[in-house]
Tab-separated table of C-alpha atoms in Angstrom:
chain	number	residue	atom	x	y	z
C	1	UNK	CA	80.447	94.753	135.940
C	2	UNK	CA	80.196	94.296	132.164
C	3	UNK	CA	77.496	91.775	131.215
C	4	UNK	CA	76.959	92.561	127.526
C	5	UNK	CA	79.719	91.800	125.009
C	6	UNK	CA	82.069	94.626	124.082
C	7	UNK	CA	81.277	95.618	120.483
C	8	UNK	CA	84.311	95.918	118.182
C	9	UNK	CA	83.766	97.704	114.866
C	10	UNK	CA	85.767	96.770	111.773
C	11	UNK	CA	85.692	96.639	108.003
C	12	UNK	CA	84.904	93.284	106.461
C	13	UNK	CA	88.026	92.496	104.450
C	14	UNK	CA	90.029	89.416	105.468
C	15	UNK	CA	92.858	91.685	106.645
C	16	UNK	CA	90.548	93.951	108.666
C	17	UNK	CA	88.972	90.900	110.301
C	18	UNK	CA	92.392	89.434	111.118
C	19	UNK	CA	93.305	92.728	112.807
C	20	UNK	CA	90.026	92.855	114.757
C	21	UNK	CA	90.571	89.290	115.953
C	22	UNK	CA	94.123	90.138	117.029
C	23	UNK	CA	92.792	93.071	119.070
C	24	UNK	CA	90.101	90.870	120.608
C	25	UNK	CA	92.575	88.096	121.445
C	26	UNK	CA	94.940	90.546	123.123
C	27	UNK	CA	92.090	92.028	125.174
C	28	UNK	CA	90.935	88.525	126.180
C	29	UNK	CA	94.455	87.626	127.311
C	30	UNK	CA	95.046	90.903	129.158
C	31	UNK	CA	91.800	90.729	131.132
C	32	UNK	CA	91.133	86.990	131.357
C	33	UNK	CA	87.866	87.360	129.448
C	34	UNK	CA	86.190	84.721	127.264
C	35	UNK	CA	85.565	85.217	123.549
C	36	UNK	CA	81.833	85.572	124.215
C	37	UNK	CA	82.527	88.908	125.913
C	38	UNK	CA	83.471	90.416	122.548
C	39	UNK	CA	81.281	90.866	119.478
C	40	UNK	CA	82.962	91.776	116.193
C	41	UNK	CA	80.657	94.045	114.171
C	42	UNK	CA	81.434	94.188	110.447
C	43	UNK	CA	80.634	97.388	108.558
C	44	UNK	CA	80.983	98.283	104.884
C	45	UNK	CA	82.642	101.629	104.173
C	46	UNK	CA	82.591	103.830	101.098
C	47	UNK	CA	86.257	103.023	100.534
C	48	UNK	CA	85.394	99.336	100.350
C	49	UNK	CA	82.556	99.861	97.898
C	50	UNK	CA	84.444	102.027	95.388
C	51	UNK	CA	87.389	100.050	94.006
C	52	UNK	CA	87.867	101.371	90.474
C	53	UNK	CA	89.421	104.740	91.388
C	54	UNK	CA	92.283	105.921	93.566
C	55	UNK	CA	91.544	107.238	97.053
C	56	UNK	CA	92.817	110.650	95.984
C	57	UNK	CA	90.050	110.803	93.359
C	58	UNK	CA	87.213	109.783	95.668
C	59	UNK	CA	88.000	111.683	98.839
C	60	UNK	CA	90.936	110.237	100.765
C	61	UNK	CA	91.462	108.100	103.842
C	62	UNK	CA	88.261	109.006	105.697
C	63	UNK	CA	86.286	106.861	103.279
C	64	UNK	CA	87.537	103.780	105.143
C	65	UNK	CA	86.392	105.024	108.549
C	66	UNK	CA	83.286	107.234	108.421
C	67	UNK	CA	80.568	104.594	108.820
C	68	UNK	CA	82.484	102.925	111.650
C	69	UNK	CA	83.158	106.218	113.431
C	70	UNK	CA	79.524	107.314	113.132
C	71	UNK	CA	78.404	104.145	114.955
C	72	UNK	CA	81.187	104.535	117.541
C	73	UNK	CA	80.089	108.097	118.276
C	74	UNK	CA	76.447	107.072	118.621
C	75	UNK	CA	77.318	104.376	121.170
C	76	UNK	CA	76.555	101.470	118.841
C	77	UNK	CA	80.174	100.335	119.166
C	78	UNK	CA	82.530	100.324	122.132
C	79	UNK	CA	85.746	100.423	120.090
C	80	UNK	CA	86.904	100.369	116.469
C	81	UNK	CA	89.963	98.588	115.085
C	82	UNK	CA	91.791	100.072	112.091
C	83	UNK	CA	94.971	99.933	110.056
C	84	UNK	CA	96.726	103.010	111.441
C	85	UNK	CA	97.904	104.147	108.012
C	86	UNK	CA	94.259	104.393	106.876
C	87	UNK	CA	93.442	106.947	109.571
C	88	UNK	CA	93.145	110.658	108.712
C	89	UNK	CA	95.251	112.919	110.907
C	90	UNK	CA	92.105	114.772	112.011
C	91	UNK	CA	89.536	112.583	113.746
C	92	UNK	CA	85.891	113.423	114.502
C	93	UNK	CA	85.315	115.414	117.680
C	94	UNK	CA	84.877	113.032	120.573
C	95	UNK	CA	87.065	110.222	119.217
C	96	UNK	CA	90.784	109.452	119.602
C	97	UNK	CA	93.309	106.701	118.966
C	98	UNK	CA	93.576	105.253	122.451
C	99	UNK	CA	95.769	102.194	121.883
C	100	UNK	CA	98.218	100.657	119.418
C	101	UNK	CA	99.066	96.973	119.213
C	102	UNK	CA	102.744	95.975	118.784
C	103	UNK	CA	103.839	96.983	115.302
C	104	UNK	CA	104.420	94.366	112.634
C	105	UNK	CA	107.197	94.652	110.000
C	106	UNK	CA	106.639	98.076	108.330
C	107	UNK	CA	108.380	97.329	105.018
C	108	UNK	CA	106.798	97.287	101.585
C	109	UNK	CA	106.727	93.933	99.826
C	110	UNK	CA	107.433	93.701	96.089
C	111	UNK	CA	105.628	90.849	94.357
C	112	UNK	CA	107.043	90.266	90.896
C	113	UNK	CA	105.514	88.095	88.187
C	114	UNK	CA	108.096	88.743	85.457
C	115	UNK	CA	111.069	89.713	87.648
C	116	UNK	CA	111.925	89.051	91.322
C	117	UNK	CA	112.933	92.621	92.231
C	118	UNK	CA	111.918	96.157	91.330
C	119	UNK	CA	115.304	96.896	89.808
C	120	UNK	CA	115.203	93.706	87.721
C	121	UNK	CA	111.978	94.645	85.941
C	122	UNK	CA	112.474	95.130	82.209
C	123	UNK	CA	112.089	98.582	80.674
C	124	UNK	CA	108.436	99.345	79.991
C	125	UNK	CA	107.139	96.884	82.596
C	126	UNK	CA	103.823	97.703	84.297
C	127	UNK	CA	103.516	97.911	88.088
C	128	UNK	CA	100.134	98.194	89.815
C	129	UNK	CA	99.723	100.360	92.916
C	130	UNK	CA	97.027	102.671	94.235
C	131	UNK	CA	99.362	104.389	96.718
C	132	UNK	CA	100.691	107.767	95.582
C	133	UNK	CA	103.720	107.247	97.842
C	134	UNK	CA	104.565	103.910	96.238
C	135	UNK	CA	103.897	105.294	92.765
C	136	UNK	CA	106.260	108.227	93.376
C	137	UNK	CA	108.983	106.018	94.900
C	138	UNK	CA	108.746	103.583	91.977
C	139	UNK	CA	109.020	106.436	89.482
C	140	UNK	CA	111.968	107.862	91.416
C	141	UNK	CA	113.862	104.564	91.180
C	142	UNK	CA	112.546	103.349	87.809
C	143	UNK	CA	111.272	106.226	85.632
C	144	UNK	CA	111.353	103.827	82.657
C	145	UNK	CA	108.445	101.666	83.862
C	146	UNK	CA	104.698	102.339	83.857
C	147	UNK	CA	102.668	102.601	87.061
C	148	UNK	CA	98.899	102.005	86.995
C	149	UNK	CA	96.174	102.244	89.666
C	150	UNK	CA	95.625	98.880	91.326
C	151	UNK	CA	93.014	98.688	94.092
C	152	UNK	CA	91.098	95.939	95.844
C	153	UNK	CA	91.632	93.537	98.713
C	154	UNK	CA	94.889	91.609	98.971
C	155	UNK	CA	93.557	88.469	97.278
C	156	UNK	CA	92.016	90.552	94.488
C	157	UNK	CA	95.333	92.227	93.741
C	158	UNK	CA	97.223	88.943	93.829
C	159	UNK	CA	94.665	87.412	91.428
C	160	UNK	CA	94.992	90.351	89.022
C	161	UNK	CA	98.766	89.937	89.159
C	162	UNK	CA	98.545	86.198	88.470
C	163	UNK	CA	96.212	86.889	85.529
C	164	UNK	CA	98.938	89.016	83.959
C	165	UNK	CA	97.219	92.403	84.278
C	166	UNK	CA	100.524	93.825	85.586
C	167	UNK	CA	104.120	92.642	85.896
C	168	UNK	CA	104.345	93.385	89.610
C	169	UNK	CA	102.601	94.980	92.554
C	170	UNK	CA	103.499	96.201	96.037
C	171	UNK	CA	101.723	95.493	99.312
C	172	UNK	CA	102.455	96.108	102.982
C	173	UNK	CA	104.430	93.143	104.299
C	174	UNK	CA	102.605	93.484	107.631
C	175	UNK	CA	99.262	92.730	105.999
C	176	UNK	CA	100.638	89.733	104.142
C	177	UNK	CA	102.069	88.342	107.382
C	178	UNK	CA	98.760	88.789	109.209
C	179	UNK	CA	97.042	86.870	106.421
C	180	UNK	CA	99.586	84.050	106.502
C	181	UNK	CA	100.964	85.089	103.111
C	182	UNK	CA	104.495	86.052	104.129
C	183	UNK	CA	105.811	83.635	101.487
C	184	UNK	CA	104.302	85.714	98.655
C	185	UNK	CA	106.834	88.598	98.313
C	186	UNK	CA	109.734	88.198	95.913
C	187	UNK	CA	111.552	91.166	97.500
C	188	UNK	CA	111.276	93.157	100.733
C	189	UNK	CA	112.132	96.781	100.068
C	190	UNK	CA	114.752	98.501	102.230
C	191	UNK	CA	113.119	101.274	104.320
C	192	UNK	CA	116.123	103.520	103.586
C	193	UNK	CA	115.581	103.551	99.838
C	194	UNK	CA	111.859	102.822	99.860
C	195	UNK	CA	110.510	104.300	103.114
C	196	UNK	CA	107.081	103.122	104.328
C	197	UNK	CA	103.914	105.118	104.803
C	198	UNK	CA	103.486	106.790	108.181
C	199	UNK	CA	101.968	104.259	110.617
C	200	UNK	CA	102.373	101.311	108.213
C	201	UNK	CA	102.253	97.970	110.006
C	202	UNK	CA	100.511	99.277	113.134
C	203	UNK	CA	96.982	98.368	114.262
C	204	UNK	CA	95.225	101.119	116.197
C	205	UNK	CA	92.132	101.090	118.394
C	206	UNK	CA	89.789	104.084	118.356
C	207	UNK	CA	87.436	104.936	121.216
C	208	UNK	CA	85.398	107.769	122.688
C	209	UNK	CA	87.086	110.580	124.593
C	210	UNK	CA	86.039	110.397	128.234
C	211	UNK	CA	84.818	106.796	128.182
C	212	UNK	CA	87.015	105.812	131.106
C	213	UNK	CA	85.663	102.271	131.423
C	214	UNK	CA	86.593	101.409	127.833
C	215	UNK	CA	89.831	103.386	127.800
C	216	UNK	CA	91.025	101.644	130.969
C	217	UNK	CA	90.269	98.305	129.281
C	218	UNK	CA	92.345	99.351	126.250
C	219	UNK	CA	95.297	100.680	128.239
C	220	UNK	CA	96.288	97.096	129.050
C	221	UNK	CA	97.018	96.306	125.383
C	222	UNK	CA	98.584	99.632	124.376
C	223	UNK	CA	102.185	99.079	123.190
C	224	UNK	CA	104.138	102.138	124.327
C	225	UNK	CA	106.927	102.056	121.716
C	226	UNK	CA	104.486	101.636	118.835
C	227	UNK	CA	102.267	104.397	120.263
C	228	UNK	CA	105.216	106.783	120.455
C	229	UNK	CA	106.545	105.948	116.991
C	230	UNK	CA	103.178	106.274	115.256
C	231	UNK	CA	102.372	109.475	117.158
C	232	UNK	CA	105.578	110.955	115.709
C	233	UNK	CA	104.772	109.791	112.181
C	234	UNK	CA	101.192	111.087	112.303
C	235	UNK	CA	102.398	114.466	113.607
C	236	UNK	CA	104.788	114.657	110.624
C	237	UNK	CA	101.915	113.848	108.292
C	238	UNK	CA	99.635	116.411	109.910
C	239	UNK	CA	102.279	119.145	109.688
C	240	UNK	CA	102.342	118.532	105.930
C	241	UNK	CA	98.537	118.356	105.679
C	242	UNK	CA	99.048	114.773	104.544
C	243	UNK	CA	96.298	112.755	102.910
C	244	UNK	CA	95.979	110.222	100.128
C	245	UNK	CA	96.673	113.110	97.736
C	246	UNK	CA	100.254	113.495	98.909
C	247	UNK	CA	103.331	111.257	98.440
C	248	UNK	CA	104.728	111.234	101.990
C	249	UNK	CA	106.827	108.601	103.751
C	250	UNK	CA	107.785	108.495	107.408
C	251	UNK	CA	109.148	105.952	109.860
C	252	UNK	CA	110.044	106.287	113.546
C	253	UNK	CA	111.590	103.821	115.986
C	254	UNK	CA	111.161	104.276	119.739
C	255	UNK	CA	113.547	102.291	121.892
C	256	UNK	CA	114.829	102.756	125.415
C	257	UNK	CA	113.240	106.171	125.756
C	258	UNK	CA	114.884	107.502	122.571
C	259	UNK	CA	113.162	108.084	119.258
C	260	UNK	CA	114.639	108.260	115.751
C	261	UNK	CA	112.607	109.473	112.770
C	262	UNK	CA	113.156	109.583	109.009
C	263	UNK	CA	110.739	111.314	106.664
C	264	UNK	CA	110.515	111.935	102.939
C	265	UNK	CA	108.307	113.952	100.607
C	266	UNK	CA	108.223	113.485	96.850
C	267	UNK	CA	106.640	115.031	93.824
C	268	UNK	CA	104.089	112.619	92.309
C	269	UNK	CA	106.371	111.867	89.366
C	270	UNK	CA	109.246	111.029	91.723
C	271	UNK	CA	111.598	113.488	90.039
C	272	UNK	CA	112.204	115.567	93.175
C	273	UNK	CA	112.321	114.557	96.803
C	274	UNK	CA	113.442	115.814	100.216
C	275	UNK	CA	114.504	113.685	103.161
C	276	UNK	CA	114.781	114.606	106.822
C	277	UNK	CA	115.969	112.845	109.967
C	278	UNK	CA	115.270	113.784	113.572
C	279	UNK	CA	115.757	112.306	117.010
C	280	UNK	CA	114.945	113.023	120.616
C	281	UNK	CA	113.162	111.642	123.665
C	282	UNK	CA	110.265	109.283	123.021
C	283	UNK	CA	108.132	111.354	125.386
C	284	UNK	CA	108.355	114.207	122.845
C	285	UNK	CA	107.279	112.068	119.874
C	286	UNK	CA	104.550	114.419	118.691
C	287	UNK	CA	106.805	117.475	118.912
C	288	UNK	CA	109.606	115.712	116.988
C	289	UNK	CA	107.282	114.698	114.177
C	290	UNK	CA	105.629	118.081	113.906
C	291	UNK	CA	108.977	119.913	113.849
C	292	UNK	CA	110.321	117.527	111.183
C	293	UNK	CA	107.268	118.276	109.058
C	294	UNK	CA	107.710	122.021	109.438
C	295	UNK	CA	111.432	121.766	108.694
C	296	UNK	CA	111.018	119.702	105.524
C	297	UNK	CA	108.257	122.037	104.351
C	298	UNK	CA	110.697	124.922	104.755
C	299	UNK	CA	113.409	123.078	102.807
C	300	UNK	CA	111.116	122.250	99.928
C	301	UNK	CA	109.490	125.668	99.628
C	302	UNK	CA	105.956	126.541	98.548
C	303	UNK	CA	106.471	125.706	94.858
C	304	UNK	CA	107.133	122.068	95.715
C	305	UNK	CA	103.717	121.635	97.289
C	306	UNK	CA	101.943	123.287	94.376
C	307	UNK	CA	102.499	120.041	92.455
C	308	UNK	CA	100.122	118.263	94.849
C	309	UNK	CA	97.114	120.424	94.052
């Protein structure tokens, strides 16, 4: 019988803490455990400490996870809670994504200071975003506006926007909702025209391979449809060798045993893009995503990907 608290690793941002508390609360409810049986351990990651450059410049998504994963591997943590879209497609040996909480709204939120929508922005307006996907999609729709790197926690970005450093910014609507800021967006972007990042809006829980006690605990909060959808999206990303250096979008919906997927790849300047759709049984989510990635790579050809190097 467990006597010590389960140790949950997380980053220290308000959003990361909100996600860790959601995971804890769901585990408490599923197992009838008191809050004292869970200890939330806050860790600072390299991605948190370097905020003046894009992730592509400083090494990609793993910078938000390495310190947490090192402690998880050593046994200093029992589980780690992450934003799924921050997770590299290749995890350290011995770790895996064992559970996904029910997915929140995956759409991107536009927050305009000088105009309420992306298409209403005046020519020459400045939009702040650190995401290469968002940058490419903005340039695809509005090649007449300027896009600048815009990093930091949610409140930091909103403060910079209010100070007039940019005319608008984009954030994941899921994160704003989890922070009680769902009133902030001036426009929610249609996933058809502005598809989200793979795994956007989904909280994942990482644990050790073979730790049956912990993985049995987590199975009770694993949301099957979210797990299937994100598995498909991550397989698509992996087939394209996706990282923070690549503008890739992907969104799957698993419902009633059937899965539908839409993916897109873009050149960084948004001038060229390819879209793909796929569907099949939810039980074959990984296969569907991987095949979609291979198919869109074949459509685009090797010259397309040279622009990412």
